[in-house]
Coordinates of C-alpha atoms in Angstrom, one line a residue:
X1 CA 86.0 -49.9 19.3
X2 CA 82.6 -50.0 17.5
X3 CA 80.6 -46.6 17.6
X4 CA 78.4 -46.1 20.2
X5 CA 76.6 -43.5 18.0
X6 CA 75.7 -43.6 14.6
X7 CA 74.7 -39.7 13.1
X8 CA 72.6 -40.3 9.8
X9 CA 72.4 -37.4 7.6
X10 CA 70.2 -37.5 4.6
X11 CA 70.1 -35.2 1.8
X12 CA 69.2 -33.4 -1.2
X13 CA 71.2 -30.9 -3.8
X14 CA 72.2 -28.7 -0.4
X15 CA 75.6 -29.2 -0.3
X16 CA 77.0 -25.8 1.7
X17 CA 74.8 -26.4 4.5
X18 CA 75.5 -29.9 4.8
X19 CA 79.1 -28.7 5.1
X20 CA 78.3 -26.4 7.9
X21 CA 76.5 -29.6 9.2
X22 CA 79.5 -31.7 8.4
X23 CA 82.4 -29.6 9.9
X24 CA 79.9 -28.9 13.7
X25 CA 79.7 -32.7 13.8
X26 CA 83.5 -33.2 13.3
X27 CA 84.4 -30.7 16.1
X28 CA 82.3 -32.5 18.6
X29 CA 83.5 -32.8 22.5
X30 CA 83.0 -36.6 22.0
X31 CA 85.9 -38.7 21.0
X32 CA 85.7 -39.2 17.8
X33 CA 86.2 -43.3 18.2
X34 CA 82.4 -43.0 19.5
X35 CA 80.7 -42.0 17.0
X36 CA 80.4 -42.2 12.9
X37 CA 78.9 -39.9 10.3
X38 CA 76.4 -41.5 7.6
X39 CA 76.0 -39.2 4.7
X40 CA 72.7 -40.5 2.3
X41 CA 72.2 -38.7 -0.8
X42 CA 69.0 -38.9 -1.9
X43 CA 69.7 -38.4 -5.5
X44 CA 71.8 -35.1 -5.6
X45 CA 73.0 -33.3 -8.9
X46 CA 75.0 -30.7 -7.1
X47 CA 78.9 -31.6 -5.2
X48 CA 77.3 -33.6 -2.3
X49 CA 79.3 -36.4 -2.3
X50 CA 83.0 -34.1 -2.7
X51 CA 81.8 -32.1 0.4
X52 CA 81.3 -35.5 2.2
X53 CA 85.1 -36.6 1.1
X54 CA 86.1 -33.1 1.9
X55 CA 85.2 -33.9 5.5
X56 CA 86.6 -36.4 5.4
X57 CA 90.5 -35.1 4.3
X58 CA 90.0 -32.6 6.6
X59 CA 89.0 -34.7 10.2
X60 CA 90.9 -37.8 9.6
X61 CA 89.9 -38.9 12.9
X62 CA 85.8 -39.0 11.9
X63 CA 84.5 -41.6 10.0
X64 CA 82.5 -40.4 7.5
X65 CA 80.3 -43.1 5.5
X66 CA 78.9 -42.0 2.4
X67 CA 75.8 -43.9 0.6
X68 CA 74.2 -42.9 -2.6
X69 CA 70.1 -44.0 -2.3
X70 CA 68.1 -43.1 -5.6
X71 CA 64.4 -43.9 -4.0
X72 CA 63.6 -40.1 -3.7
X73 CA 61.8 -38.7 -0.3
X74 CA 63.7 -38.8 3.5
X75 CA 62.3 -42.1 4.3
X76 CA 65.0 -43.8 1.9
X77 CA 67.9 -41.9 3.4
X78 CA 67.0 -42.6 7.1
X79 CA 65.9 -46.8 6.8
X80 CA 68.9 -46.5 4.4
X81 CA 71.1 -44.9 7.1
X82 CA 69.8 -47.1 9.9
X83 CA 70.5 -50.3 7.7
X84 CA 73.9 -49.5 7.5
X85 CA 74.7 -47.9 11.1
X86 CA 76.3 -49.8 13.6
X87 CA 76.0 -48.1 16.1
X88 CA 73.5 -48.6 19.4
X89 CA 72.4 -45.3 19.3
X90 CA 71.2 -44.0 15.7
X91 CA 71.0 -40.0 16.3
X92 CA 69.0 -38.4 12.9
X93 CA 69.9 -35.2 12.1
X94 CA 69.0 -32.7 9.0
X95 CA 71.8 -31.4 6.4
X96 CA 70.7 -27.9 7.7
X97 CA 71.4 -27.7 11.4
X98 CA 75.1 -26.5 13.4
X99 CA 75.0 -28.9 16.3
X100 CA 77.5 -27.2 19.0
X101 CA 80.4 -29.0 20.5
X102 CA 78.5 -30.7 23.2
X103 CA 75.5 -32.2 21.4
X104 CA 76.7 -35.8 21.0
X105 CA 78.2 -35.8 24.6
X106 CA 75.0 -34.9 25.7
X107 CA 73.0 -37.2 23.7
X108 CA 75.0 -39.9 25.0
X109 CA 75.1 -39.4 28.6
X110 CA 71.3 -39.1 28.0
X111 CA 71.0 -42.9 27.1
X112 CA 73.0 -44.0 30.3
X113 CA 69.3 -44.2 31.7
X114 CA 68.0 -48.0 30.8
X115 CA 64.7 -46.9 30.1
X116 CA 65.1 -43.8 28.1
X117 CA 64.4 -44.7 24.5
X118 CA 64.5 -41.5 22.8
X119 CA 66.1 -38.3 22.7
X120 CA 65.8 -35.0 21.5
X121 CA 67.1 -31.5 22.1
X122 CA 67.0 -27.5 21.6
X123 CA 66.5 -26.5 17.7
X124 CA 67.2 -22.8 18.0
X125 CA 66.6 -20.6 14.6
X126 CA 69.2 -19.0 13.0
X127 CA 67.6 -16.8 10.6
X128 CA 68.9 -15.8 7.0
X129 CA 67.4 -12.0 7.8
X130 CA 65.2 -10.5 10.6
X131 CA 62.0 -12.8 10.3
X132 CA 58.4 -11.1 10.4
X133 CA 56.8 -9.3 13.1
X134 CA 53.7 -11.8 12.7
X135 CA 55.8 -15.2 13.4
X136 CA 55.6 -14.7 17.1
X137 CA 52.3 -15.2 16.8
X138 CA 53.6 -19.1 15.3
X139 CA 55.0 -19.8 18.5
X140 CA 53.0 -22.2 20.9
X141 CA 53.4 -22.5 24.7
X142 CA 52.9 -26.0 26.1
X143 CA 54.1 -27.9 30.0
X144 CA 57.5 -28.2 28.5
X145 CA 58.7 -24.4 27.2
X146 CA 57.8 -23.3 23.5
X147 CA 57.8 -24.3 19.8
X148 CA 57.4 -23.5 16.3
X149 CA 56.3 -26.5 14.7
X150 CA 56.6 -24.2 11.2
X151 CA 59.5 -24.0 11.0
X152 CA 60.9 -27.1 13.6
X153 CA 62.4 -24.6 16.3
X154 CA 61.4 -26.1 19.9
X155 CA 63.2 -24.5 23.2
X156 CA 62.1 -26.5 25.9
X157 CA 64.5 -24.3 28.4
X158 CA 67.5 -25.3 30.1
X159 CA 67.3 -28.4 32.0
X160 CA 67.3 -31.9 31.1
X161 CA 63.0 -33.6 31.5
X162 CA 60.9 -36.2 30.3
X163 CA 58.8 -35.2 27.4
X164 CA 55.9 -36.9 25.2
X165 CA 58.1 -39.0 22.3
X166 CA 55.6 -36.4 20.0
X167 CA 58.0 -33.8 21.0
X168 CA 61.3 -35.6 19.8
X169 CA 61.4 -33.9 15.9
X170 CA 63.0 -35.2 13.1
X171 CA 66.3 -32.8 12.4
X172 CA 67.9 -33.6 16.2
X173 CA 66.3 -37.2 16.6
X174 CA 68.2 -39.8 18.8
X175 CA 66.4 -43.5 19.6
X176 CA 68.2 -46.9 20.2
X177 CA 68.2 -49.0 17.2
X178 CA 67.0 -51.3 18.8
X179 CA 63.6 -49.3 19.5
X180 CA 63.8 -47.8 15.9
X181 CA 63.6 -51.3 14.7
X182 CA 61.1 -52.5 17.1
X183 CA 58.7 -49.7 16.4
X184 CA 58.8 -50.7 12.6
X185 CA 60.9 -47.6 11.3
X186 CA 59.7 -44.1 10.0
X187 CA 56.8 -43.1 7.5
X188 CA 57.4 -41.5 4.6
X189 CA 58.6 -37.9 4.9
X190 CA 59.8 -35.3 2.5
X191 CA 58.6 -36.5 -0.5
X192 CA 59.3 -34.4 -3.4
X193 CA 56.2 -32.0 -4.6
X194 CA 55.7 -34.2 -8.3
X195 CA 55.3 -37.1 -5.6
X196 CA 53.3 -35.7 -2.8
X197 CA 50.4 -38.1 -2.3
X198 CA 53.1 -40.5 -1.3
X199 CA 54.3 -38.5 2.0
X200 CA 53.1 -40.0 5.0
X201 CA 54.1 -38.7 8.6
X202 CA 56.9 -38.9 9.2
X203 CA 58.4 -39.8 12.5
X204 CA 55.1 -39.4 14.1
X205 CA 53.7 -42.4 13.2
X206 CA 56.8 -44.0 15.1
X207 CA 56.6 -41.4 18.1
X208 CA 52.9 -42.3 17.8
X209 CA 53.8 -46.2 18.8
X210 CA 56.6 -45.2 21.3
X211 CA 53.4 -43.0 23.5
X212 CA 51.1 -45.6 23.6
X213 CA 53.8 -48.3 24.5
X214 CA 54.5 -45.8 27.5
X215 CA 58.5 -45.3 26.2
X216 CA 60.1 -42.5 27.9
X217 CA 61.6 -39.9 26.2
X218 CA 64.5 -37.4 27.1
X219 CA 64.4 -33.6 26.2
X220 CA 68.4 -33.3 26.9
X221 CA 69.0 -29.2 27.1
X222 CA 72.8 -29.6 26.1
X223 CA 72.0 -31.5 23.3
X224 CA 71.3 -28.3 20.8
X225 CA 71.6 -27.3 17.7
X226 CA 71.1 -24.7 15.2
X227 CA 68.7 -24.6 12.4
X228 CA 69.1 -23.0 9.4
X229 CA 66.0 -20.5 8.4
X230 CA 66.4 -19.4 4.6
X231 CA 64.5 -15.8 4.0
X232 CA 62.5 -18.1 1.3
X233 CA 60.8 -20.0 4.7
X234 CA 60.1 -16.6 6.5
X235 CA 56.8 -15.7 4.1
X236 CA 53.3 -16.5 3.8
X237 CA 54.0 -18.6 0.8
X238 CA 56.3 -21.1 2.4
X239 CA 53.7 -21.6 5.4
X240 CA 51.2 -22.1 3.1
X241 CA 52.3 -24.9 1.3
X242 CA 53.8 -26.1 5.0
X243 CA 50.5 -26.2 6.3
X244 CA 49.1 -27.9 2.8
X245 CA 51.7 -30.4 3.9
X246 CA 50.6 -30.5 6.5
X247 CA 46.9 -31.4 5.6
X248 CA 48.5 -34.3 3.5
X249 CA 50.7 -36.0 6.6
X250 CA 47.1 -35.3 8.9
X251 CA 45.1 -37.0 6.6
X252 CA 47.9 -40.2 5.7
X253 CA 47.6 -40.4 9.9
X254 CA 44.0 -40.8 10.3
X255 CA 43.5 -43.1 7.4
X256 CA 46.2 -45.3 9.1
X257 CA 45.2 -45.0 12.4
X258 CA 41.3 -46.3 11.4
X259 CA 42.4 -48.4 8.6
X260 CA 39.8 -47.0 5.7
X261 CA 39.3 -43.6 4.5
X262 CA 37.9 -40.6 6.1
X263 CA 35.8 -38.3 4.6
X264 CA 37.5 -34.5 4.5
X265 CA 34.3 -33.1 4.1
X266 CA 30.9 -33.9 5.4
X267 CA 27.8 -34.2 2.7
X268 CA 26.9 -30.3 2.9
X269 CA 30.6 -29.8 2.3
X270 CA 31.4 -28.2 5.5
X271 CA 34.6 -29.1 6.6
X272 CA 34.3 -32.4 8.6
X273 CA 34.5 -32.5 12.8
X274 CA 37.6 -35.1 12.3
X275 CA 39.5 -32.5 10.1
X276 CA 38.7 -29.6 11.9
X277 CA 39.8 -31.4 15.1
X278 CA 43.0 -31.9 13.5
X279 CA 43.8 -28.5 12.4
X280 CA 42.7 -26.8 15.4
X281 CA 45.5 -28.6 16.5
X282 CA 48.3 -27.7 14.3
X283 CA 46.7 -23.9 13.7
X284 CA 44.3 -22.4 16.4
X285 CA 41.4 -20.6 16.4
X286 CA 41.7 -18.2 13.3
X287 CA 38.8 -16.2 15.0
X288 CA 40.4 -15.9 18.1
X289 CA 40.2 -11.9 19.2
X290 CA 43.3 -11.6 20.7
X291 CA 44.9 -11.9 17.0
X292 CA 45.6 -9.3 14.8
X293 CA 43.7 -8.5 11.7
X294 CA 46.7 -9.7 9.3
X295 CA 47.6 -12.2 11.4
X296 CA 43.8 -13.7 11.0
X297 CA 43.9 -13.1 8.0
X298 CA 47.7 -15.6 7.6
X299 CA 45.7 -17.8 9.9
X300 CA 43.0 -18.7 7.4
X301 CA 45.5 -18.8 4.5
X302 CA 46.9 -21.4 5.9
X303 CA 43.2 -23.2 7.6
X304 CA 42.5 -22.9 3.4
X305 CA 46.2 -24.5 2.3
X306 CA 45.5 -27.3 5.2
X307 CA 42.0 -28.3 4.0
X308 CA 43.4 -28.3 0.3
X309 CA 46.5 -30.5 1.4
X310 CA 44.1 -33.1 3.4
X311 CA 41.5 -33.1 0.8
X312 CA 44.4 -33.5 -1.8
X313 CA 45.6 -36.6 -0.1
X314 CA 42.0 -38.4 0.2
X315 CA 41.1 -37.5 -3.7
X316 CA 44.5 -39.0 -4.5
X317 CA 43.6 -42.2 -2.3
X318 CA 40.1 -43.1 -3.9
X319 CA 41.8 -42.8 -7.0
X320 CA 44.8 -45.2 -6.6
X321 CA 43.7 -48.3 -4.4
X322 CA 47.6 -49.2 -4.6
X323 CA 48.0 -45.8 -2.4
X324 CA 45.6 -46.9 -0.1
X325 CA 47.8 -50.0 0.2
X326 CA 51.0 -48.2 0.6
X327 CA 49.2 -46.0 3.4
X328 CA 48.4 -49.2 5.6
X329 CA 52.1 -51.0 4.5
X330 CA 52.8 -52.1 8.0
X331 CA 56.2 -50.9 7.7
X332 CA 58.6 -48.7 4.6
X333 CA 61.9 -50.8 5.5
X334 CA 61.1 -51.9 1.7
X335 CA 60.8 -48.4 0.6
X336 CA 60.3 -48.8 -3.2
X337 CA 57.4 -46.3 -4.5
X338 CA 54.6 -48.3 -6.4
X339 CA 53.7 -47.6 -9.3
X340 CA 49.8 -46.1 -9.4
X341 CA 47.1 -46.9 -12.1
X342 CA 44.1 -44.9 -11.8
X343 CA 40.9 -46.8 -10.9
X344 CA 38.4 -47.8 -13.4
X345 CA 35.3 -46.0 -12.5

């Protein structure tokens, strides 16, 4: 019988942990006659594609697809994955997580509701080494349970609920294909750092469309997995260019949610009230009392990182009027990069 769900994994040059990912996927509860695995290499130099064929020899029963994709940045690997999935249920998932045995089962059983269109689950850390004392102060309480959006951990408790589509994150990501296609696919994500004033939002944008088209949306509890946190991701340094990031996808959001630039700064070069909006947001109050000194002090580290990253992204866009076009594409399913000239002043 055809797959009922199609798991698309793309990657980069991370071979061991997409073996871990590989090998969690092929001990699932669900038969393996439901479901495939699609491997999309974004343009790895390392054994990628042996670990793939590894799996492969060693669950027989598992069909693992593998698909080389050159066009760097996570956007290729997932339209390229959803291009050549068949199944009815396209589940996204990142070459760093462990699923457990019952994730697909439960992902599954999820979509037996008609009108559930998307589906997301636990992503619980497991750290490389005993993370900071200051990261519990990068947790965020919200209706649902908690979240680290830092580092993409979100434990919305133990019991299956409907949840905003803003809340269904990128490494356990579960939609119909039918939806994926509707809402016109992903924005870029995960663009590589030479490239970075091509990264859009990711699946945001897409989650973005399902909200206002009032989708529902499934947080299913048994549907869990396990991410991978490196001790490289448990410093200030790695937050800071997250949060930089993060100023980039922020700014790629609002230009394409108002269709023209916005300015990242106002003419007495304070920090603009649409920017600051934004990364109250994603950051908090740095002033706020009930933080401690250093933790302030990470706070606006990572306020300064954000405002670099957004102003970054609008420099890069008065520069390049074909970036400014790519920005407003009204979909990526033809993911080429263009190629930018700088503008003639």
């Amino acid at each position: 019988m055809q797959s009922r769900i199609s798991v698309v994994i793309p990657t980069y040059n991370r071979a061991p942990w997409l073996s871990e990912a590989l090998i969690s996927i092929a001990q699932q509860s669900l038969s393996p006659e439901y479901f495939e695995v699609i491997v999309v290499d974004n343009g790895s130099t390392d054994n990628t594609r042996a670990i793939v064929e590894q799996a492969g020899t060693q669950y027989p029963k598992v069909n693992f697809r593998y698909f080389y994709e050159g066009v760097p940045g996570m956007l290729s690997g997932r339209h390229k994955g959803a291009q050549e999935a068949k199944g009815e249920i396209v589940t996204f998932a990142d070459d760093d997580i462990i699923a457990v045995p019952g994730w697909l089962e439960a992902i599954l059983e999820a979509f037996e509701n008609k009108e559930v269109h998307m589906v997301g689950g636990p992503s619980i850390p497991k750290y490389e080494q005993t993370p900071p004392e200051w990261l519990d102060w990068f947790w965020n309480h919200n209706e649902y349970g908690t979240y680290c959006g830092e580092l993409s951990l979100i434990d919305f408790g133990e019991e299956d609920k409907e949840i905003d589509p803003g809340f269904v994150w990128g490494l356990n990501f579960s939609i119909r294909r039918k939806t994926l296609y509707e809402l016109g696919g992903f924005h870029p994500d995960c663009i590589p750092k030479s490239l970075q004033y091509f990264q859009g939002d990711g699946e945001t944008g897409l989650t973005h469309k399902a909200t206002a088209k009032g989708y529902k949306a499934l947080y299913a509890w048994k549907a869990r997995v396990e991410h991978q946190i490196p001790q490289e991701r448990l410093t200030s340094d790695y937050f800071c260019q997250r949060y930089f990031y993060q100023g980039v996808c922020d700014s790629y959001t609002q230009v394409r949610r108002d269709g023209r630039l916005n300015a990242a700064r106002d003419k007495t070069g304070r920090l603009g009230s649409t920017v600051k909006r934004a990364l109250k947001r994603v950051l908090g109050d740095a002033d706020d009392m009930r933080f401690p000194t250093n933790v302030k002090g990470l706070k606006k580290a990572f306020q300064k990182a954000y405002e670099d990253g957004f102003a970054y992204h609008q420099k890069a866009l008065r520069e390049h009027d074909a970036l400014l076009e790519w920005v407003l594409k009204e979909d990526y399913w033809d993911y080429e990069l263009p190629a930018l000239t700088a503008n003639q002043k």
